[in-house]
Short mmCIF file of C-alpha atoms in Angstrom, two decimals:
data_model
loop_
_atom_site.label_atom_id
_atom_site.label_comp_id
_atom_site.label_asym_id
_atom_site.label_seq_id
_atom_site.Cartn_x
_atom_site.Cartn_y
_atom_site.Cartn_z
CA UNK A 1 -59.93 -40.58 -91.73
CA UNK A 2 -62.47 -37.71 -89.83
CA UNK A 3 -62.73 -37.18 -86.33
CA UNK A 4 -65.06 -35.61 -84.77
CA UNK A 5 -65.88 -33.76 -81.20
CA UNK A 6 -67.95 -36.24 -79.39
CA UNK A 7 -65.23 -38.53 -79.91
CA UNK A 8 -62.17 -36.22 -78.38
CA UNK A 9 -64.47 -35.72 -75.89
CA UNK A 10 -65.36 -38.77 -74.94
CA UNK A 11 -61.05 -39.51 -74.74
CA UNK A 12 -61.41 -36.91 -72.59
CA UNK A 13 -63.85 -38.14 -69.63
CA UNK A 14 -62.44 -41.36 -70.14
CA UNK A 15 -58.87 -40.06 -69.42
CA UNK A 16 -59.90 -38.27 -66.42
CA UNK A 17 -61.86 -40.67 -65.50
CA UNK A 18 -58.83 -43.31 -64.79
CA UNK A 19 -56.95 -40.25 -63.55
CA UNK A 20 -59.65 -40.10 -60.50
CA UNK A 21 -59.48 -43.31 -60.29
CA UNK A 22 -55.67 -43.84 -59.92
CA UNK A 23 -56.04 -40.90 -57.21
CA UNK A 24 -58.48 -43.04 -55.13
CA UNK A 25 -55.97 -45.94 -54.67
CA UNK A 26 -53.26 -43.86 -54.40
CA UNK A 27 -55.77 -42.32 -51.11
CA UNK A 28 -56.79 -45.34 -50.17
CA UNK A 29 -53.55 -47.14 -50.31
CA UNK A 30 -52.17 -44.12 -48.06
CA UNK A 31 -55.30 -44.12 -45.49
CA UNK A 32 -54.59 -47.41 -45.46
CA UNK A 33 -51.00 -47.64 -44.49
CA UNK A 34 -51.36 -44.55 -41.93
CA UNK A 35 -53.93 -46.98 -40.06
CA UNK A 36 -52.75 -49.97 -40.28
CA UNK A 37 -48.28 -49.10 -39.49
CA UNK A 38 -48.84 -48.69 -36.56
CA UNK A 39 -50.20 -51.87 -35.80
CA UNK A 40 -47.55 -53.78 -37.46
CA UNK A 41 -44.76 -51.68 -36.12
CA UNK A 42 -43.59 -50.95 -39.39
CA UNK A 43 -42.44 -47.36 -37.94
CA UNK A 44 -40.40 -47.57 -34.90
CA UNK A 45 -38.14 -44.06 -33.04
CA UNK A 46 -35.11 -44.91 -30.71
CA UNK A 47 -34.59 -42.43 -27.75
CA UNK A 48 -31.19 -40.77 -26.74
CA UNK A 49 -31.02 -43.27 -24.12
CA UNK A 50 -31.25 -46.54 -26.20
CA UNK A 51 -30.10 -48.16 -29.51
CA UNK A 52 -32.17 -50.38 -31.82
CA UNK A 53 -30.98 -53.57 -32.98
CA UNK A 54 -32.14 -55.21 -36.23
CA UNK A 55 -32.50 -58.86 -37.02
CA UNK A 56 -34.13 -60.37 -40.40
CA UNK A 57 -34.28 -63.72 -40.13
CA UNK A 58 -32.21 -64.71 -37.67
CA UNK A 59 -29.66 -62.29 -38.56
CA UNK A 60 -28.68 -59.13 -37.78
CA UNK A 61 -28.88 -56.57 -40.16
CA UNK A 62 -28.33 -53.01 -38.69
CA UNK A 63 -27.95 -51.25 -35.18
CA UNK A 64 -29.45 -48.02 -34.86
CA UNK A 65 -28.92 -44.70 -33.32
CA UNK A 66 -31.34 -42.02 -31.96
CA UNK A 67 -33.79 -41.42 -34.87
CA UNK A 68 -37.87 -42.62 -36.17
CA UNK A 69 -37.06 -46.05 -38.53
CA UNK A 70 -38.81 -48.03 -40.89
CA UNK A 71 -38.71 -51.84 -40.92
CA UNK A 72 -40.24 -53.95 -43.13
CA UNK A 73 -43.28 -56.12 -40.78
CA UNK A 74 -43.33 -59.55 -40.48
CA UNK A 75 -39.87 -59.99 -41.76
CA UNK A 76 -37.57 -57.57 -39.76
CA UNK A 77 -37.55 -57.83 -35.33
CA UNK A 78 -36.81 -54.87 -33.66
CA UNK A 79 -34.79 -55.21 -29.95
CA UNK A 80 -34.43 -51.56 -28.48
CA UNK A 81 -31.45 -51.96 -26.27
CA UNK A 82 -30.66 -49.46 -22.37
CA UNK A 83 -28.06 -48.16 -22.51
CA UNK A 84 -27.74 -45.89 -19.45
CA UNK A 85 -25.48 -46.77 -16.36
CA UNK A 86 -27.16 -49.10 -13.99
CA UNK A 87 -26.22 -49.51 -10.70
CA UNK A 88 -26.23 -52.58 -8.47
CA UNK A 89 -25.25 -53.60 -5.01
CA UNK A 90 -22.79 -56.68 -3.96
CA UNK A 91 -23.30 -58.13 -0.57
CA UNK A 92 -26.10 -56.50 0.48
CA UNK A 93 -29.46 -56.45 -0.74
CA UNK A 94 -32.05 -53.93 -0.83
CA UNK A 95 -35.45 -54.47 1.58
CA UNK A 96 -38.88 -52.99 1.03
CA UNK A 97 -38.58 -50.48 3.71
CA UNK A 98 -35.22 -49.49 1.39
CA UNK A 99 -32.78 -50.60 3.89
CA UNK A 100 -29.57 -52.63 3.27
CA UNK A 101 -29.41 -55.67 4.49
CA UNK A 102 -26.25 -58.20 4.86
CA UNK A 103 -25.91 -60.73 1.96
CA UNK A 104 -25.27 -63.54 3.94
CA UNK A 105 -24.55 -65.96 0.85
CA UNK A 106 -22.61 -63.05 -1.32
CA UNK A 107 -21.48 -60.67 1.25
CA UNK A 108 -18.96 -63.15 3.72
CA UNK A 109 -15.68 -63.01 2.49
CA UNK A 110 -12.51 -64.70 3.79
CA UNK A 111 -9.41 -62.99 4.31
CA UNK A 112 -5.25 -63.94 3.27
CA UNK A 113 -5.49 -64.39 7.35
CA UNK A 114 -7.50 -66.42 7.87
CA UNK A 115 -10.23 -63.87 9.00
CA UNK A 116 -13.91 -63.27 8.24
CA UNK A 117 -15.18 -60.07 6.67
CA UNK A 118 -18.38 -58.59 5.75
CA UNK A 119 -17.69 -56.30 2.78
CA UNK A 120 -20.55 -54.17 0.74
CA UNK A 121 -19.65 -52.95 -3.14
CA UNK A 122 -21.96 -50.59 -5.41
CA UNK A 123 -21.12 -51.43 -9.16
CA UNK A 124 -22.12 -49.62 -12.03
CA UNK A 125 -22.14 -50.62 -15.40
CA UNK A 126 -23.88 -49.83 -19.15
CA UNK A 127 -24.58 -52.04 -22.33
CA UNK A 128 -21.57 -51.89 -24.42
CA UNK A 129 -22.02 -53.72 -27.18
CA UNK A 130 -26.35 -53.81 -27.61
CA UNK A 131 -25.21 -56.98 -30.13
CA UNK A 132 -23.63 -59.39 -27.97
CA UNK A 133 -25.72 -57.91 -24.62
CA UNK A 134 -28.67 -59.58 -26.44
CA UNK A 135 -27.40 -63.15 -28.42
CA UNK A 136 -24.49 -64.39 -26.41
CA UNK A 137 -25.86 -64.71 -23.15
CA UNK A 138 -29.28 -65.37 -22.07
CA UNK A 139 -28.92 -63.53 -18.54
CA UNK A 140 -25.58 -61.24 -19.27
CA UNK A 141 -26.73 -58.91 -15.33
CA UNK A 142 -26.28 -62.13 -13.78
CA UNK A 143 -23.06 -63.05 -15.48
CA UNK A 144 -21.36 -59.68 -14.43
CA UNK A 145 -23.32 -60.05 -10.87
CA UNK A 146 -20.99 -63.58 -10.62
CA UNK A 147 -17.77 -61.72 -12.17
CA UNK A 148 -17.86 -59.59 -9.98
CA UNK A 149 -17.66 -61.87 -7.42
CA UNK A 150 -15.41 -64.30 -8.62
CA UNK A 151 -13.11 -60.78 -8.83
CA UNK A 152 -13.91 -59.62 -5.40
CA UNK A 153 -13.44 -62.68 -3.55
CA UNK A 154 -10.02 -63.31 -5.39
CA UNK A 155 -8.37 -59.88 -4.38
CA UNK A 156 -9.55 -59.94 -0.38
CA UNK A 157 -8.30 -63.19 0.65
CA UNK A 158 -4.76 -61.50 -0.63
CA UNK A 159 -5.10 -58.82 1.95
CA UNK A 160 -5.30 -59.61 5.95
CA UNK A 161 -8.50 -58.67 7.79
CA UNK A 162 -6.74 -55.30 9.42
CA UNK A 163 -5.66 -53.58 6.17
CA UNK A 164 -9.37 -54.57 3.77
CA UNK A 165 -11.17 -52.78 6.62
CA UNK A 166 -9.14 -50.19 6.84
CA UNK A 167 -6.26 -49.17 4.49
CA UNK A 168 -6.46 -51.24 1.77
CA UNK A 169 -10.04 -50.47 -0.45
CA UNK A 170 -8.93 -48.32 -2.83
CA UNK A 171 -6.02 -50.95 -3.57
CA UNK A 172 -8.80 -53.55 -3.56
CA UNK A 173 -11.51 -51.70 -5.94
CA UNK A 174 -8.59 -51.24 -8.44
CA UNK A 175 -7.96 -54.40 -8.83
CA UNK A 176 -10.92 -55.80 -8.49
CA UNK A 177 -11.91 -53.35 -11.60
CA UNK A 178 -9.38 -54.52 -13.87
CA UNK A 179 -10.38 -58.70 -12.90
CA UNK A 180 -13.34 -57.39 -14.19
CA UNK A 181 -12.48 -55.82 -17.35
CA UNK A 182 -10.79 -58.92 -18.08
CA UNK A 183 -13.34 -60.87 -18.07
CA UNK A 184 -15.92 -59.25 -19.39
CA UNK A 185 -13.60 -59.10 -22.70
CA UNK A 186 -12.86 -62.84 -22.32
CA UNK A 187 -16.62 -63.22 -21.79
CA UNK A 188 -18.06 -60.86 -24.34
CA UNK A 189 -21.73 -60.26 -23.09
CA UNK A 190 -21.68 -56.98 -24.32
CA UNK A 191 -21.79 -54.83 -20.87
CA UNK A 192 -18.96 -53.10 -19.54
CA UNK A 193 -18.44 -51.81 -16.08
CA UNK A 194 -18.45 -47.72 -14.76
CA UNK A 195 -16.92 -47.70 -11.78
CA UNK A 196 -17.31 -49.89 -8.68
CA UNK A 197 -16.43 -48.57 -4.89
CA UNK A 198 -16.37 -50.11 -1.40
CA UNK A 199 -19.66 -49.17 0.60
CA UNK A 200 -18.48 -50.79 4.30
CA UNK A 201 -15.99 -53.18 5.31
CA UNK A 202 -16.45 -54.48 8.82
CA UNK A 203 -16.29 -58.19 10.75
CA UNK A 204 -19.49 -60.09 10.54
CA UNK A 205 -20.76 -60.18 14.17
CA UNK A 206 -21.06 -57.33 16.61
CA UNK A 207 -19.07 -59.75 19.69
CA UNK A 208 -15.91 -59.71 16.77
CA UNK A 209 -16.38 -55.66 15.77
CA UNK A 210 -16.08 -55.59 19.27
CA UNK A 211 -12.71 -57.82 19.12
CA UNK A 212 -11.79 -55.40 16.17
CA UNK A 213 -12.55 -52.12 17.83
CA UNK A 214 -10.10 -53.46 20.84
CA UNK A 215 -7.26 -54.46 18.21
CA UNK A 216 -7.69 -50.70 16.34
CA UNK A 217 -7.13 -48.79 19.68
CA UNK A 218 -4.31 -51.89 20.16
CA UNK A 219 -2.56 -50.76 17.20
CA UNK A 220 -3.18 -47.01 18.05
CA UNK A 221 -1.48 -47.72 21.55
CA UNK A 222 1.45 -49.24 19.68
CA UNK A 223 2.09 -46.11 16.78
CA UNK A 224 1.42 -43.84 19.90
CA UNK A 225 4.44 -45.78 21.57
CA UNK A 226 6.69 -46.04 18.23
CA UNK A 227 6.38 -42.51 17.69
CA UNK A 228 7.69 -41.74 21.30
CA UNK A 229 9.87 -43.99 20.88
CA UNK A 230 11.63 -43.08 17.63
CA UNK A 231 10.64 -39.08 19.45
CA UNK A 232 12.84 -39.51 22.39
CA UNK A 233 15.47 -41.49 19.90
CA UNK A 234 15.59 -38.26 17.75
CA UNK A 235 16.07 -36.24 20.99
CA UNK A 236 18.99 -38.57 22.25
CA UNK A 237 20.52 -39.26 19.41
CA UNK A 238 22.35 -36.12 18.60
CA UNK A 239 23.56 -35.32 22.17
CA UNK A 240 24.29 -39.05 22.62
CA UNK A 241 26.89 -38.53 19.60
CA UNK A 242 28.42 -35.73 20.10
CA UNK A 243 29.38 -37.31 23.59
CA UNK A 244 30.77 -40.00 21.61
CA UNK A 245 32.77 -37.14 19.47
CA UNK A 246 33.44 -35.09 22.22
CA UNK A 247 35.13 -38.44 24.01
CA UNK A 248 36.84 -39.62 20.93
CA UNK A 249 38.62 -36.16 20.56
CA UNK A 250 39.60 -36.32 24.29
CA UNK A 251 40.79 -39.90 23.88
CA UNK A 252 42.84 -38.42 20.52
CA UNK A 253 44.23 -35.06 22.50
CA UNK A 254 45.12 -37.92 25.34
CA UNK A 255 46.65 -40.01 22.87
CA UNK A 256 48.66 -37.49 20.97
CA UNK A 257 50.03 -35.86 24.28
CA UNK A 258 51.03 -39.17 25.42
CA UNK A 259 53.26 -40.16 22.58
CA UNK A 260 54.67 -36.52 22.35
CA UNK A 261 55.33 -37.08 25.95
CA UNK A 262 57.48 -40.36 25.22
CA UNK A 263 59.01 -39.39 21.82
CA UNK A 264 60.31 -36.08 24.70
CA UNK A 265 61.06 -38.47 27.11
CA UNK A 266 63.55 -40.73 24.75
CA UNK A 267 64.77 -38.08 22.98
CA UNK A 268 65.71 -37.29 26.71
CA UNK A 269 67.43 -40.44 27.88
CA UNK A 270 69.47 -40.31 24.36
CA UNK A 271 70.53 -37.32 25.10
CA UNK A 272 71.29 -38.30 27.95
CA UNK A 273 72.88 -41.89 27.13
CA UNK A 274 75.15 -39.68 24.80
CA UNK A 275 76.65 -37.46 27.64
CA UNK A 276 76.97 -40.95 29.35
CA UNK A 277 79.03 -42.85 27.24
CA UNK A 278 80.93 -39.05 27.36
CA UNK A 279 81.59 -38.77 31.28
CA UNK A 280 79.83 -42.04 32.88
CA UNK A 281 81.20 -40.75 36.28
CA UNK A 282 79.81 -37.10 36.38
CA UNK A 283 76.91 -38.31 34.45
CA UNK A 284 75.82 -40.50 36.96
CA UNK A 285 76.60 -38.44 39.86
CA UNK A 286 74.39 -35.90 38.19
CA UNK A 287 71.48 -37.93 37.79
CA UNK A 288 71.88 -39.09 41.57
CA UNK A 289 71.79 -35.59 42.79
CA UNK A 290 68.15 -35.32 40.60
CA UNK A 291 66.93 -37.70 41.77
CA UNK A 292 67.70 -36.89 45.14
CA UNK A 293 66.60 -33.20 44.79
CA UNK A 294 63.12 -34.95 43.30
CA UNK A 295 62.85 -36.92 45.75
CA UNK A 296 63.44 -34.85 49.04
CA UNK A 297 63.68 -31.69 47.80
CA UNK A 298 64.94 -29.88 51.64
CA UNK A 299 67.36 -32.33 51.88
CA UNK A 300 71.30 -31.05 52.41
CA UNK A 301 73.87 -33.58 50.52
CA UNK A 302 77.20 -33.69 53.00
CA UNK A 303 80.18 -35.23 51.56
CA UNK A 304 83.10 -36.40 53.66
CA UNK A 305 86.19 -37.97 53.89
CA UNK A 306 86.15 -38.47 58.14
CA UNK A 307 88.18 -35.49 58.57
CA UNK A 308 86.59 -33.18 56.89
CA UNK A 309 83.22 -31.83 55.43
CA UNK A 310 81.41 -30.13 52.64
CA UNK A 311 78.69 -29.55 52.03
CA UNK A 312 77.03 -29.83 48.67
CA UNK A 313 75.52 -27.28 47.41
CA UNK A 314 78.37 -25.15 49.79
CA UNK A 315 77.39 -23.92 52.72
CA UNK A 316 78.58 -23.43 56.45
CA UNK A 317 77.69 -24.57 58.93
CA UNK A 318 76.49 -21.83 60.31
CA UNK A 319 73.50 -21.57 58.01
CA UNK A 320 73.24 -25.06 58.50
CA UNK A 321 72.25 -24.70 61.86
CA UNK A 322 70.10 -21.98 61.63
CA UNK A 323 68.36 -23.20 59.27
CA UNK A 324 67.93 -26.55 61.65
CA UNK A 325 68.33 -28.70 57.92
CA UNK A 326 70.91 -31.60 58.46
#
């Protein structure tokens, strides 16, 4: 078979024409994609503050973080969810002028001692599960607010009004956070409470405010009186205890002295009784003389038988007369 140069030339021209056609088609397709893709939403971006949920035929197929992504037009749908922290007030509303106004429906609560208190909370929350946030409920923020109100009411009712206003705020906040965490885990609406704090707590009317101030003043006066009483007790109690110890020690000393004296008297009587048994007459006389000497120390005893006189102790009448004693 013979080939001439014209045959190769025609084939080359045809090949070049086909390649050029392919290039033009590819370029045209790229141009169309560039022009049509933004309108079809085939490419989408997710920011650092977002997460994207991709669905296809009603089913979740992907959850995207920050970046650029491609989706199939008309088949896949992308839902972007803000994952930053948001805040909302509970118990008050913000007016157009930016002033906080009492929410009479949600801010007034009853306490354990059947008083009313106006208590305001500020709650911070964010999306923790974008899929649950999008598809498990229709209004997750409203559900969260209702959960928070329920947790607050069930907590405040456990405290008396004076503690709600003064000393129990930290306990109330902790209890509300715990109850909210349990409720969110149970209902799974895709939200997470970052923090919840008491902004303010006060009686609902000015008249009651005045009464509560009077009660608070009375409590402070009571505390002052108690402190003064405790101080006086602390000052007087040691002195009283010292005096009691002194009296007790004195009584113990007197008891010991009386016991020793009684024992001595008993021993003396025992010895005297023994002497009496040996010499009864002499002992009686000696006891008589000692008793009389003790009763009448200046008494002079004269013993006589009617004719003879004898002075005991033996003294002559001259000395008796000179002394003037009888």
